[in-house]
């Protein structure tokens, strides 16, 4: 709604400005006609006719200026007509109309029967793997994205997605927020704060916010997030535990997305059989059932994992799965097979 209002405001200003310029051109035309002695054309009809045909570079030649000043004025009006007319016409009318036509073919509302579902605001590799888990567990979800091309691509891949501005109340209502199980805010920290505030204003559902900068964690909490997931903060908890640690049948630092499925960071310990293997040869999903959605490499976290990425003794894996699946992976990261 805000974006639409802003566009209407911009269009109004542009059209008003264009009309003001045209009015000035009309007045100057009348003055030049008087100056050249062409009094037959000193009227509102001829002036509007000449200005419009000259601005659009149509120019039938039935009304012409004879003086040097008049000719230079005609050239000036022709040159300014190109950006004035076509700029407004294409930028503010034709292009938005075409975008609206394209968007009209993209769903912007979740099915009315969709209830007890998960609303996911923002797509990336982490969310793609989460969606795989949701599908395997028959848990309903809806993904909300702001890029029309991405929404179309997701729909082609049979991922339930709708188009909308994720921080707007109308979009969240279109995602059936009142009937949802919980919401995941997966955009930038600033955008996530807006999403949380908007969602909390219309619903008391659980909200999980992903945070890039741990310093912003408290602000997302203040905004109303039920829990805040910070991979960097979880990583810090493991720094002091690089030495081999007795395996316990409990996952510390895990964050539960929904019943039975959690996300956790697991450091690679010195005796792990995964060290030196590529992600492909490690076959983690085949062995444990867990999905690796991120990995710390060279001191930075990446969600773009390649099959030939090598697992090192200082690597940390970000994985999603059931408690049993993650426990199997944790055991694999800590001891020999």
Short mmCIF file of C-alpha atoms in Angstrom, two decimals:
data_model
loop_
_atom_site.label_atom_id
_atom_site.label_comp_id
_atom_site.label_asym_id
_atom_site.label_seq_id
_atom_site.Cartn_x
_atom_site.Cartn_y
_atom_site.Cartn_z
CA UNK A 1 0.00 0.00 0.00
CA UNK A 2 2.81 2.42 0.87
CA UNK A 3 4.60 1.70 -2.41
CA UNK A 4 1.39 2.24 -4.37
CA UNK A 5 0.72 5.50 -2.53
CA UNK A 6 4.28 6.68 -3.23
CA UNK A 7 3.87 5.89 -6.94
CA UNK A 8 0.58 7.81 -7.09
CA UNK A 9 2.23 10.76 -5.35
CA UNK A 10 5.18 10.70 -7.76
CA UNK A 11 2.86 10.47 -10.76
CA UNK A 12 0.80 13.41 -9.51
CA UNK A 13 3.91 15.55 -9.04
CA UNK A 14 5.27 14.61 -12.46
CA UNK A 15 2.02 15.32 -14.29
CA UNK A 16 1.56 18.61 -12.43
CA UNK A 17 5.11 19.65 -13.32
CA UNK A 18 4.62 18.66 -16.96
CA UNK A 19 1.38 20.67 -17.20
CA UNK A 20 3.14 23.69 -15.69
CA UNK A 21 5.91 23.45 -18.31
CA UNK A 22 3.36 23.10 -21.11
CA UNK A 23 1.56 26.19 -19.84
CA UNK A 24 4.82 28.17 -19.96
CA UNK A 25 5.44 26.90 -23.51
CA UNK A 26 1.94 28.04 -24.54
CA UNK A 27 2.50 31.53 -23.13
CA UNK A 28 5.88 31.82 -24.86
CA UNK A 29 4.29 30.69 -28.14
CA UNK A 30 1.70 33.46 -27.89
CA UNK A 31 4.43 36.03 -27.19
CA UNK A 32 6.52 34.91 -30.18
CA UNK A 33 3.49 34.94 -32.49
CA UNK A 34 2.83 38.53 -31.45
CA UNK A 35 6.54 39.36 -31.92
CA UNK A 36 6.53 37.87 -35.46
CA UNK A 37 3.24 39.52 -36.33
CA UNK A 38 1.39 36.22 -36.83
CA UNK A 39 -1.66 37.49 -34.98
CA UNK A 40 -3.92 34.91 -36.63
CA UNK A 41 -2.35 32.25 -34.40
CA UNK A 42 -2.59 34.24 -31.17
CA UNK A 43 -5.32 32.10 -29.63
CA UNK A 44 -5.51 29.27 -27.10
CA UNK A 45 -6.41 26.60 -29.67
CA UNK A 46 -3.47 27.19 -32.02
CA UNK A 47 -1.09 27.56 -29.09
CA UNK A 48 -2.09 24.21 -27.53
CA UNK A 49 -2.03 22.58 -30.97
CA UNK A 50 1.49 23.87 -31.79
CA UNK A 51 2.98 23.01 -28.37
CA UNK A 52 1.59 19.45 -28.33
CA UNK A 53 2.62 18.64 -31.92
CA UNK A 54 6.09 20.09 -31.34
CA UNK A 55 6.62 18.31 -27.99
CA UNK A 56 5.74 14.99 -29.58
CA UNK A 57 8.01 15.85 -32.56
CA UNK A 58 5.02 15.41 -34.86
CA UNK A 59 5.13 18.95 -36.35
CA UNK A 60 2.77 19.19 -39.35
CA UNK A 61 4.36 22.44 -40.53
CA UNK A 62 1.10 24.37 -40.83
CA UNK A 63 2.17 26.74 -38.06
CA UNK A 64 5.82 27.76 -38.31
CA UNK A 65 8.03 30.37 -36.70
CA UNK A 66 10.01 32.66 -39.02
CA UNK A 67 12.28 34.66 -36.71
CA UNK A 68 15.63 33.30 -35.39
CA UNK A 69 14.28 33.48 -31.84
CA UNK A 70 11.16 31.56 -32.88
CA UNK A 71 13.13 28.87 -34.68
CA UNK A 72 15.47 28.36 -31.71
CA UNK A 73 12.45 28.18 -29.43
CA UNK A 74 10.87 25.50 -31.66
CA UNK A 75 14.10 23.45 -31.52
CA UNK A 76 14.20 23.80 -27.73
CA UNK A 77 10.59 22.60 -27.37
CA UNK A 78 11.29 19.60 -29.64
CA UNK A 79 14.37 18.57 -27.63
CA UNK A 80 12.66 18.91 -24.25
CA UNK A 81 9.58 17.10 -25.56
CA UNK A 82 11.40 13.77 -25.83
CA UNK A 83 12.22 13.38 -22.10
CA UNK A 84 9.12 15.28 -21.00
CA UNK A 85 6.48 13.31 -22.86
CA UNK A 86 8.11 9.94 -23.35
CA UNK A 87 9.80 9.98 -19.94
CA UNK A 88 6.51 10.42 -18.13
CA UNK A 89 4.60 8.20 -20.52
CA UNK A 90 6.94 5.22 -20.30
CA UNK A 91 8.44 5.57 -16.82
CA UNK A 92 5.31 6.41 -14.89
CA UNK A 93 2.51 4.93 -16.98
CA UNK A 94 3.44 2.26 -19.53
CA UNK A 95 6.19 0.46 -17.56
CA UNK A 96 4.19 0.33 -14.27
CA UNK A 97 1.19 -0.90 -16.25
CA UNK A 98 3.27 -3.69 -17.82
CA UNK A 99 4.70 -4.64 -14.40
CA UNK A 100 1.19 -4.77 -12.98
CA UNK A 101 0.09 -7.05 -15.82
CA UNK A 102 3.02 -9.37 -15.14
CA UNK A 103 2.36 -9.37 -11.41
CA UNK A 104 -1.31 -10.11 -11.99
CA UNK A 105 -0.28 -13.58 -13.15
CA UNK A 106 1.66 -14.22 -9.94
CA UNK A 107 -0.25 -15.26 -6.80
CA UNK A 108 -0.28 -12.64 -4.05
CA UNK A 109 -2.58 -14.48 -1.66
CA UNK A 110 -2.28 -17.84 0.05
CA UNK A 111 -5.19 -20.29 -0.35
CA UNK A 112 -7.95 -19.52 2.14
CA UNK A 113 -7.90 -23.11 3.37
CA UNK A 114 -4.21 -22.82 4.36
CA UNK A 115 -4.07 -22.98 8.18
CA UNK A 116 -1.62 -24.02 10.91
CA UNK A 117 1.15 -23.22 8.48
CA UNK A 118 4.56 -21.53 8.56
CA UNK A 119 5.07 -18.14 6.92
CA UNK A 120 8.60 -17.66 5.58
CA UNK A 121 9.59 -14.10 4.68
CA UNK A 122 12.62 -14.21 2.39
CA UNK A 123 14.32 -16.96 0.41
CA UNK A 124 17.88 -18.32 0.47
CA UNK A 125 19.73 -21.65 0.62
CA UNK A 126 18.95 -22.07 4.31
CA UNK A 127 15.23 -21.67 3.65
CA UNK A 128 15.34 -24.02 0.66
CA UNK A 129 16.61 -26.84 2.85
CA UNK A 130 14.08 -25.99 5.54
CA UNK A 131 11.32 -26.25 2.95
CA UNK A 132 12.56 -29.72 2.03
CA UNK A 133 12.18 -30.71 5.67
CA UNK A 134 8.71 -29.18 5.81
CA UNK A 135 7.65 -31.15 2.76
CA UNK A 136 9.02 -34.41 4.17
CA UNK A 137 7.09 -33.83 7.40
CA UNK A 138 3.89 -32.72 5.58
CA UNK A 139 3.95 -29.34 7.32
CA UNK A 140 2.16 -26.59 5.37
CA UNK A 141 4.06 -23.39 4.58
CA UNK A 142 3.96 -20.29 2.41
CA UNK A 143 7.01 -18.35 1.22
CA UNK A 144 6.69 -14.59 0.71
CA UNK A 145 9.06 -12.85 -1.72
CA UNK A 146 9.28 -9.34 -3.17
CA UNK A 147 10.95 -10.22 -6.48
CA UNK A 148 8.47 -11.31 -9.14
CA UNK A 149 11.07 -13.23 -11.14
CA UNK A 150 12.13 -15.20 -8.06
CA UNK A 151 8.52 -16.01 -7.19
CA UNK A 152 7.94 -17.33 -10.71
CA UNK A 153 11.10 -19.46 -10.47
CA UNK A 154 10.05 -20.87 -7.08
CA UNK A 155 6.59 -21.73 -8.39
CA UNK A 156 8.16 -23.61 -11.30
CA UNK A 157 10.09 -25.66 -8.73
CA UNK A 158 6.87 -26.51 -6.92
CA UNK A 159 7.68 -24.28 -3.94
CA UNK A 160 4.58 -22.60 -2.51
CA UNK A 161 5.28 -18.87 -2.83
CA UNK A 162 3.37 -15.62 -3.14
CA UNK A 163 4.41 -12.14 -4.17
CA UNK A 164 4.27 -9.23 -1.73
CA UNK A 165 6.21 -6.67 0.29
CA UNK A 166 7.16 -8.72 3.33
CA UNK A 167 6.98 -5.85 5.82
CA UNK A 168 3.49 -4.71 4.83
CA UNK A 169 0.42 -5.68 6.84
CA UNK A 170 -1.61 -6.45 3.73
CA UNK A 171 0.99 -8.99 2.57
CA UNK A 172 1.05 -10.81 5.90
CA UNK A 173 -2.73 -10.90 5.98
CA UNK A 174 -2.66 -12.34 2.46
CA UNK A 175 -0.38 -15.06 3.87
CA UNK A 176 -3.14 -15.93 6.39
CA UNK A 177 -1.10 -14.80 9.38
CA UNK A 178 -4.08 -15.10 11.73
CA UNK A 179 -4.22 -18.86 11.05
CA UNK A 180 -0.43 -19.46 10.88
CA UNK A 181 1.62 -21.57 13.29
CA UNK A 182 4.59 -19.21 13.28
CA UNK A 183 6.58 -16.84 11.09
CA UNK A 184 10.23 -16.78 10.05
CA UNK A 185 11.78 -13.38 9.22
CA UNK A 186 14.72 -14.08 6.93
CA UNK A 187 15.77 -10.75 5.43
CA UNK A 188 18.29 -8.10 6.51
CA UNK A 189 18.31 -7.14 10.19
CA UNK A 190 16.58 -3.83 9.46
CA UNK A 191 13.93 -5.44 7.29
CA UNK A 192 13.43 -8.25 9.82
CA UNK A 193 12.71 -5.65 12.49
CA UNK A 194 9.99 -4.16 10.27
CA UNK A 195 8.56 -7.60 9.57
CA UNK A 196 8.47 -8.48 13.28
CA UNK A 197 6.82 -5.17 14.21
CA UNK A 198 4.18 -5.55 11.51
CA UNK A 199 3.49 -9.20 12.34
CA UNK A 200 3.30 -8.55 16.07
CA UNK A 201 0.86 -5.70 15.48
CA UNK A 202 -1.69 -8.05 13.92
CA UNK A 203 -0.97 -11.43 15.53
CA UNK A 204 0.46 -13.02 18.67
CA UNK A 205 1.97 -16.00 16.82
CA UNK A 206 5.53 -17.16 17.43
CA UNK A 207 8.13 -15.28 15.37
CA UNK A 208 11.65 -16.49 14.62
CA UNK A 209 13.98 -13.77 13.33
CA UNK A 210 17.30 -14.50 11.63
CA UNK A 211 19.97 -11.93 12.56
CA UNK A 212 23.20 -11.11 10.73
CA UNK A 213 24.77 -8.85 13.38
CA UNK A 214 24.48 -10.23 16.91
CA UNK A 215 24.41 -6.64 18.22
CA UNK A 216 20.94 -6.32 16.66
CA UNK A 217 19.57 -9.35 18.47
CA UNK A 218 18.14 -7.32 21.34
CA UNK A 219 16.37 -4.93 18.98
CA UNK A 220 14.61 -7.80 17.25
CA UNK A 221 13.58 -9.05 20.68
CA UNK A 222 12.27 -5.59 21.54
CA UNK A 223 10.35 -5.55 18.26
CA UNK A 224 8.50 -8.67 19.38
CA UNK A 225 10.42 -11.68 18.06
CA UNK A 226 9.79 -14.83 20.07
CA UNK A 227 13.30 -16.05 19.35
CA UNK A 228 16.28 -14.76 17.38
CA UNK A 229 18.66 -17.08 15.55
CA UNK A 230 22.21 -15.75 15.23
CA UNK A 231 24.63 -18.19 13.56
CA UNK A 232 27.59 -15.98 14.52
CA UNK A 233 26.59 -16.06 18.18
CA UNK A 234 26.22 -19.83 18.11
CA UNK A 235 29.64 -20.06 16.48
CA UNK A 236 31.17 -18.07 19.33
CA UNK A 237 29.94 -20.62 21.85
CA UNK A 238 31.97 -23.31 20.11
CA UNK A 239 35.26 -21.39 19.85
CA UNK A 240 36.37 -22.40 23.35
CA UNK A 241 35.51 -26.06 22.80
CA UNK A 242 37.84 -27.03 19.99
CA UNK A 243 39.42 -29.82 22.00
CA UNK A 244 37.71 -33.20 21.82
CA UNK A 245 34.57 -33.12 23.91
CA UNK A 246 32.72 -36.16 25.31
CA UNK A 247 29.66 -36.77 23.16
CA UNK A 248 26.37 -36.30 24.93
CA UNK A 249 23.05 -37.36 23.51
CA UNK A 250 21.79 -33.79 23.67
CA UNK A 251 22.14 -30.93 21.22
CA UNK A 252 23.34 -27.75 22.89
CA UNK A 253 22.71 -24.46 21.15
CA UNK A 254 19.98 -25.91 18.93
CA UNK A 255 17.05 -23.75 17.90
CA UNK A 256 13.78 -25.54 17.22
CA UNK A 257 11.97 -24.30 14.13
CA UNK A 258 8.99 -26.51 14.80
CA UNK A 259 8.30 -29.71 16.69
CA UNK A 260 11.00 -32.25 15.94
CA UNK A 261 13.07 -30.13 13.54
CA UNK A 262 15.92 -27.89 14.71
CA UNK A 263 18.87 -25.92 13.39
CA UNK A 264 22.29 -26.11 15.05
CA UNK A 265 25.95 -25.33 14.37
CA UNK A 266 28.38 -28.23 14.81
CA UNK A 267 32.17 -27.68 14.89
CA UNK A 268 34.47 -30.22 13.27
CA UNK A 269 36.73 -31.78 15.93
CA UNK A 270 40.29 -33.07 15.35
CA UNK A 271 39.29 -36.76 15.29
CA UNK A 272 36.34 -36.36 12.95
CA UNK A 273 36.37 -38.65 9.88
CA UNK A 274 34.91 -35.75 7.87
CA UNK A 275 38.21 -33.81 7.88
CA UNK A 276 39.74 -33.63 4.41
CA UNK A 277 36.62 -34.85 2.64
CA UNK A 278 34.60 -32.84 0.15
CA UNK A 279 30.95 -32.14 0.88
CA UNK A 280 30.04 -34.59 -1.89
CA UNK A 281 32.23 -37.46 -0.68
CA UNK A 282 31.23 -36.88 2.95
CA UNK A 283 27.64 -37.85 2.00
CA UNK A 284 26.31 -36.30 5.20
CA UNK A 285 22.64 -36.43 4.24
CA UNK A 286 22.91 -40.06 3.14
CA UNK A 287 24.61 -41.07 6.40
CA UNK A 288 22.66 -38.97 8.90
CA UNK A 289 19.54 -37.61 7.21
CA UNK A 290 20.50 -34.07 8.26
CA UNK A 291 20.86 -31.23 5.76
CA UNK A 292 23.95 -29.00 5.84
CA UNK A 293 22.74 -25.52 4.86
CA UNK A 294 25.75 -23.41 5.78
CA UNK A 295 29.43 -23.63 6.68
CA UNK A 296 32.02 -21.37 8.21
CA UNK A 297 34.94 -20.98 5.79
CA UNK A 298 37.88 -18.67 6.38
CA UNK A 299 36.15 -16.95 9.28
CA UNK A 300 32.92 -16.18 7.42
CA UNK A 301 29.61 -17.99 7.17
CA UNK A 302 28.35 -18.93 3.72
CA UNK A 303 25.08 -20.49 2.65
CA UNK A 304 26.50 -21.30 -0.81
CA UNK A 305 27.93 -24.78 -0.37
CA UNK A 306 29.64 -26.46 -3.33
CA UNK A 307 30.09 -30.23 -3.72
CA UNK A 308 33.88 -29.79 -3.88
CA UNK A 309 34.13 -27.69 -0.70
CA UNK A 310 36.60 -29.36 1.66
CA UNK A 311 35.73 -29.92 5.32
CA UNK A 312 38.61 -28.81 7.55
CA UNK A 313 39.39 -29.15 11.25
CA UNK A 314 38.36 -25.53 11.81
CA UNK A 315 35.10 -25.78 9.86
CA UNK A 316 31.71 -25.39 11.48
CA UNK A 317 28.62 -26.85 9.86
CA UNK A 318 25.16 -25.29 10.07
CA UNK A 319 22.64 -28.11 9.80
CA UNK A 320 18.89 -28.71 9.92
CA UNK A 321 17.13 -31.92 10.85
CA UNK A 322 15.39 -33.90 13.53
CA UNK A 323 17.07 -34.36 16.90
CA UNK A 324 18.03 -37.92 15.95
CA UNK A 325 19.48 -36.82 12.60
CA UNK A 326 21.46 -33.98 14.16
CA UNK A 327 22.73 -36.27 16.93
CA UNK A 328 24.09 -38.64 14.29
CA UNK A 329 25.81 -35.75 12.55
CA UNK A 330 27.21 -34.42 15.82
CA UNK A 331 28.73 -37.81 16.56
CA UNK A 332 30.23 -37.83 13.06
CA UNK A 333 31.82 -34.39 13.61
CA UNK A 334 33.43 -35.47 16.87
CA UNK A 335 34.77 -38.99 16.65
CA UNK A 336 36.11 -41.66 14.29
CA UNK A 337 33.67 -43.90 12.46
#
